PDB file of C-alpha atoms in Angstrom:
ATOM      1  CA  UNK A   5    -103.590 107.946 103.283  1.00  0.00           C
ATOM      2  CA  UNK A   6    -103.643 111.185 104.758  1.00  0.00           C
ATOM      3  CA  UNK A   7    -106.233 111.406 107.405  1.00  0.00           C
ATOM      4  CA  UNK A   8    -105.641 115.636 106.781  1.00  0.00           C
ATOM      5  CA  UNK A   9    -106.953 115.154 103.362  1.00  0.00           C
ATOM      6  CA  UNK A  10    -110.983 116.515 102.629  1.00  0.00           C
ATOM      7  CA  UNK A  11    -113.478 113.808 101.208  1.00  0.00           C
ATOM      8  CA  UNK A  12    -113.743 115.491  98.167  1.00  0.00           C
ATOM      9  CA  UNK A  13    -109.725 115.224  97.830  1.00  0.00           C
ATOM     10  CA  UNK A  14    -110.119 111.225  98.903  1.00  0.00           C
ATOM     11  CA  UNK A  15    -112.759 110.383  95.966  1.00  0.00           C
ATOM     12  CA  UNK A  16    -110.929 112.833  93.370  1.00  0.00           C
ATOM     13  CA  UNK A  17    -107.889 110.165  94.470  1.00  0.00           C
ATOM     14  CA  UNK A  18    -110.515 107.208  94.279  1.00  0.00           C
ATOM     15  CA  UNK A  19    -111.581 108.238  91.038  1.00  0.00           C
ATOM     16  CA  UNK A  20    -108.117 108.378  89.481  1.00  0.00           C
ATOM     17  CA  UNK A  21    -107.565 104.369  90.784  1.00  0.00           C
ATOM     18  CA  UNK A  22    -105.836 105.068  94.274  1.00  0.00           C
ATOM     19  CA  UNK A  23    -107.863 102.098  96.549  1.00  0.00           C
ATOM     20  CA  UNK A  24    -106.446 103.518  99.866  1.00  0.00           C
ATOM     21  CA  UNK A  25    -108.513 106.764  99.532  1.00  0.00           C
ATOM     22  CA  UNK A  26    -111.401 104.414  99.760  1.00  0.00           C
ATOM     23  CA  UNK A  27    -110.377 102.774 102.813  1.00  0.00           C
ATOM     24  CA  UNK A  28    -110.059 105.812 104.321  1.00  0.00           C
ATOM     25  CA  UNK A  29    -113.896 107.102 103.000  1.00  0.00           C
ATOM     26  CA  UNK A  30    -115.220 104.036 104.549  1.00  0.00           C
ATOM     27  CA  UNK A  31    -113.105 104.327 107.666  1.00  0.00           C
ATOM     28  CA  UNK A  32    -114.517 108.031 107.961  1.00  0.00           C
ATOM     29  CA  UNK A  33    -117.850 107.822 106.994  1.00  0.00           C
ATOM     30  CA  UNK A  34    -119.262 104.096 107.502  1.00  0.00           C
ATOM     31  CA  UNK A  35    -119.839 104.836 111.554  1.00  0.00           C
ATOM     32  CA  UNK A  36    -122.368 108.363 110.510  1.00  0.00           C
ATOM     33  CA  UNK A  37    -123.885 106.177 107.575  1.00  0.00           C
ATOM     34  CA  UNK A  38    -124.576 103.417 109.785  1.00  0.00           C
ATOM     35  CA  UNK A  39    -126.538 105.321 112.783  1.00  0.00           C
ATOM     36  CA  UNK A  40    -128.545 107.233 109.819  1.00  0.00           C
ATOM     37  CA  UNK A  41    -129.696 103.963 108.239  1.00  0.00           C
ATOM     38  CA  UNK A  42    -130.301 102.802 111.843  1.00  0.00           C
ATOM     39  CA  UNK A  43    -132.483 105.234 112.798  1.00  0.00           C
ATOM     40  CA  UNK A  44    -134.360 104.100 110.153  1.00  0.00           C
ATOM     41  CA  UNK A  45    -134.667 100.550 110.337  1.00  0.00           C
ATOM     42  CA  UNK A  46    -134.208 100.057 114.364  1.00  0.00           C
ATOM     43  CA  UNK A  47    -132.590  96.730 112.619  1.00  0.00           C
ATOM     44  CA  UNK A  48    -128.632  96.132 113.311  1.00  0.00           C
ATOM     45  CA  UNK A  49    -128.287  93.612 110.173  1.00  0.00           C
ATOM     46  CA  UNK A  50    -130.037  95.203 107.607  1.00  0.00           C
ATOM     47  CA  UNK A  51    -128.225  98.778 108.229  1.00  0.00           C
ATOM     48  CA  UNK A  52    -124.875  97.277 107.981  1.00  0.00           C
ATOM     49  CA  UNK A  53    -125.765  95.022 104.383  1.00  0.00           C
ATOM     50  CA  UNK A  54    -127.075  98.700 103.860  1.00  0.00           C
ATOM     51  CA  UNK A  55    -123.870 100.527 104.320  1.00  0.00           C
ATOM     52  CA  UNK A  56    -121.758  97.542 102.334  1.00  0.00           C
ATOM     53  CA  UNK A  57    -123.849  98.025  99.561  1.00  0.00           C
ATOM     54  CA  UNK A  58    -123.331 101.688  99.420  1.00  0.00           C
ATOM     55  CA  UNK A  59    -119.490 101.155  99.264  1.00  0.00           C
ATOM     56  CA  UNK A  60    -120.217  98.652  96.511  1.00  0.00           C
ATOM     57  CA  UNK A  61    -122.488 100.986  94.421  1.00  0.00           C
ATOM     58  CA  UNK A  62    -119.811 103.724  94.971  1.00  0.00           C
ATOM     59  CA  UNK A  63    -117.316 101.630  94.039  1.00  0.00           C
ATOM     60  CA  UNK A  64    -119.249 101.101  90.433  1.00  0.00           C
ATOM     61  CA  UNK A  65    -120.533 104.682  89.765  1.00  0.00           C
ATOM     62  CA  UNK A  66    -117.637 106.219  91.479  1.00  0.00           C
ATOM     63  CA  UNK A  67    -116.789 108.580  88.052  1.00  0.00           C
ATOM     64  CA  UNK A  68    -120.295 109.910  88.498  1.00  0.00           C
ATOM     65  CA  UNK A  69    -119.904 111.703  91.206  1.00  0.00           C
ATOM     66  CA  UNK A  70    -119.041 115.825  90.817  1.00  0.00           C
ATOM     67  CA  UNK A  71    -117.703 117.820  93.408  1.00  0.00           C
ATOM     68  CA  UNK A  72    -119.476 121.019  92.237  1.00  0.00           C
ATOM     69  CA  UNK A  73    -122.652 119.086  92.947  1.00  0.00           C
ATOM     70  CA  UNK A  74    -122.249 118.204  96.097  1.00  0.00           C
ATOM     71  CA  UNK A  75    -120.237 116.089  98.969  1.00  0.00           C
ATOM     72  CA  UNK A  76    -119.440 112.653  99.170  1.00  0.00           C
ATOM     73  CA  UNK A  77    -121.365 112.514 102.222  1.00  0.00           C
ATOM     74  CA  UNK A  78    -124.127 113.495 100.967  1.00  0.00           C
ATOM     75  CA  UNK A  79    -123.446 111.273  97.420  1.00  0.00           C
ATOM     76  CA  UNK A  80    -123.455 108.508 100.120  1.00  0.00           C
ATOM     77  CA  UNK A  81    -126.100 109.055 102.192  1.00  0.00           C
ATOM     78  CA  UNK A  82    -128.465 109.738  98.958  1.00  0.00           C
ATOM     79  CA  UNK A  83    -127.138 106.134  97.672  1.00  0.00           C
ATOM     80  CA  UNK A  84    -127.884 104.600 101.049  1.00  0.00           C
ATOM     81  CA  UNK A  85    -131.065 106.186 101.150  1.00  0.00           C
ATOM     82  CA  UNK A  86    -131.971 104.895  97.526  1.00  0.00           C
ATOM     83  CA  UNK A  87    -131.244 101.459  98.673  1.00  0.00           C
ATOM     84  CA  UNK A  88    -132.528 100.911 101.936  1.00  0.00           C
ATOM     85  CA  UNK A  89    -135.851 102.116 100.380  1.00  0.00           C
ATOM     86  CA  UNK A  90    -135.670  99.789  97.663  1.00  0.00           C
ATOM     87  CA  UNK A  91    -135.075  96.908 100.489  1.00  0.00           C
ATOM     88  CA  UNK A  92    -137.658  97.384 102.438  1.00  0.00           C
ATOM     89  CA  UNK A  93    -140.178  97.887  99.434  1.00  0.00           C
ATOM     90  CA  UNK A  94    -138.514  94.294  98.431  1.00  0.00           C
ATOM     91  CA  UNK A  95    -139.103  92.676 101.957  1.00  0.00           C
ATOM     92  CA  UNK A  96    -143.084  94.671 102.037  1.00  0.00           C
ATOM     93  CA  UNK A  97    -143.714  92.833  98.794  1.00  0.00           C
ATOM     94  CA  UNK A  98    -142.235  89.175 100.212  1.00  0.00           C
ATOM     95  CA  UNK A  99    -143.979  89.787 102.961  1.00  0.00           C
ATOM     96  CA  UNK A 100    -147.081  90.026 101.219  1.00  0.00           C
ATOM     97  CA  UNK A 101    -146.390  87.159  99.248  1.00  0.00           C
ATOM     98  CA  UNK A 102    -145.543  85.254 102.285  1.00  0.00           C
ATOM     99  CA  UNK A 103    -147.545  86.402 105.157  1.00  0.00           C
ATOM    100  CA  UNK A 104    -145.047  83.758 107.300  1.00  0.00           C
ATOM    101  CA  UNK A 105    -142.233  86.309 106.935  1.00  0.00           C
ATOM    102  CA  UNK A 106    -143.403  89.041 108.969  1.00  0.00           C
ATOM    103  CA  UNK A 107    -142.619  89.789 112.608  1.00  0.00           C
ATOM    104  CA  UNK A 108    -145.312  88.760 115.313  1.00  0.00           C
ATOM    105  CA  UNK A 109    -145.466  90.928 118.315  1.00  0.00           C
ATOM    106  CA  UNK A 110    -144.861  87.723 120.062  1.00  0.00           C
ATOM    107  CA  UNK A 111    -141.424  87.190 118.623  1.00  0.00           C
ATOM    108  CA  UNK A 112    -140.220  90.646 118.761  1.00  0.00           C
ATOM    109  CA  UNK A 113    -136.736  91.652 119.256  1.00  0.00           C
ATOM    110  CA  UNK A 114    -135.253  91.639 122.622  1.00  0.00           C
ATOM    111  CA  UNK A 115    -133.573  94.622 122.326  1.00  0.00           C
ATOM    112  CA  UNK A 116    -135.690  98.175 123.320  1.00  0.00           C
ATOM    113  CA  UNK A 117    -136.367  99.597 120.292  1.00  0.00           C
ATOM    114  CA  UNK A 118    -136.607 102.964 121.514  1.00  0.00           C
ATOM    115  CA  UNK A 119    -132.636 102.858 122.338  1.00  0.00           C
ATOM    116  CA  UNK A 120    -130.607 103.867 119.006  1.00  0.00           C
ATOM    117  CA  UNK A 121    -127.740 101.684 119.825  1.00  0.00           C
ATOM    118  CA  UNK A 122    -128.240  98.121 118.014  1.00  0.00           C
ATOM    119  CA  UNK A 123    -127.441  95.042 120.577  1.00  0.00           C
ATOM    120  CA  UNK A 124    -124.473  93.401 119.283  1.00  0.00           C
ATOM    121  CA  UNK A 125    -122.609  96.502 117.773  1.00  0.00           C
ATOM    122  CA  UNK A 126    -120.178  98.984 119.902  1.00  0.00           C
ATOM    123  CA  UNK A 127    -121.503 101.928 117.715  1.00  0.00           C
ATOM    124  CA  UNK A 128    -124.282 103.980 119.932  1.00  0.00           C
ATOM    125  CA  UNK A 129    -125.927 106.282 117.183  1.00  0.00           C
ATOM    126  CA  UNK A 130    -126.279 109.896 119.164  1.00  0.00           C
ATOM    127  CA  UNK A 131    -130.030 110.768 118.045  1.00  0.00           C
ATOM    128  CA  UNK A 132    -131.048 114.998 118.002  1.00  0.00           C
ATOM    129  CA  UNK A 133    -132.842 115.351 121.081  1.00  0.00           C
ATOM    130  CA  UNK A 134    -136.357 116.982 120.071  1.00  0.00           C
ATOM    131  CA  UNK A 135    -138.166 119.573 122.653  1.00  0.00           C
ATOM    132  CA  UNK A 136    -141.681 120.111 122.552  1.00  0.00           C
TER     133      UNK A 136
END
């Protein structure tokens, strides 16, 4: 697939049944979908289930989306959004079902949290530097 080739030309491809142009989607935007949901969670795992899911939902609603409406990067990033909320309502509402399933400060990960690079990943998520 033509790495030359817009993301609006990939999922007009996708939606007309060519798989590569989705390969190439995710090869182009899972990294930028990744750090967003990261910055969110601090949590390496649950931002990459995150990002497979939104390549599965896209897979399924893939004729919804419309160019004139927006970009696939932002079609993404709304569906990642959408679900990573809906996750951690889901683990809020365990975890008040099951007080045993929350995090103690004693067990804690060892990673920094204030770093936005996850400890077992190679991606370093670049985070805008804010001035006060």
């Amino acid at each position: 697939m033509s790495m030359s080739m817009s993301n609006e030309e990939l999922m007009q491809q996708f939606q007309t049944g060519n798989t590569e142009a989705l390969g190439t989607l995710y090869e182009r935007l899972h990294e930028p979908l990744y750090c967003f949901l990261f910055r969110y969670t601090k949590e390496e795992q649950i931002s990459v289930d995150t990002v497979h899911d939104t390549f599965e939902v896209l897979q399924k609603k893939k004729h919804t989306f419309d160019a004139k409406r927006g970009t696939v990067k932002s079609f993404l990033f709304q569906i990642a959004y959408r679900l990573l909320i809906n996750k951690l309502n889901r683990r809020k509402r365990w975890q008040s079902i099951l007080p045993f399933l929350r995090l103690s400060t004693a067990r804690a990960p060892f990673w920094n949290l204030s770093t936005t690079s996850s400890p077992n990943s190679s991606v370093t998520c670049v985070s805008p530097v804010v001035l006060i």
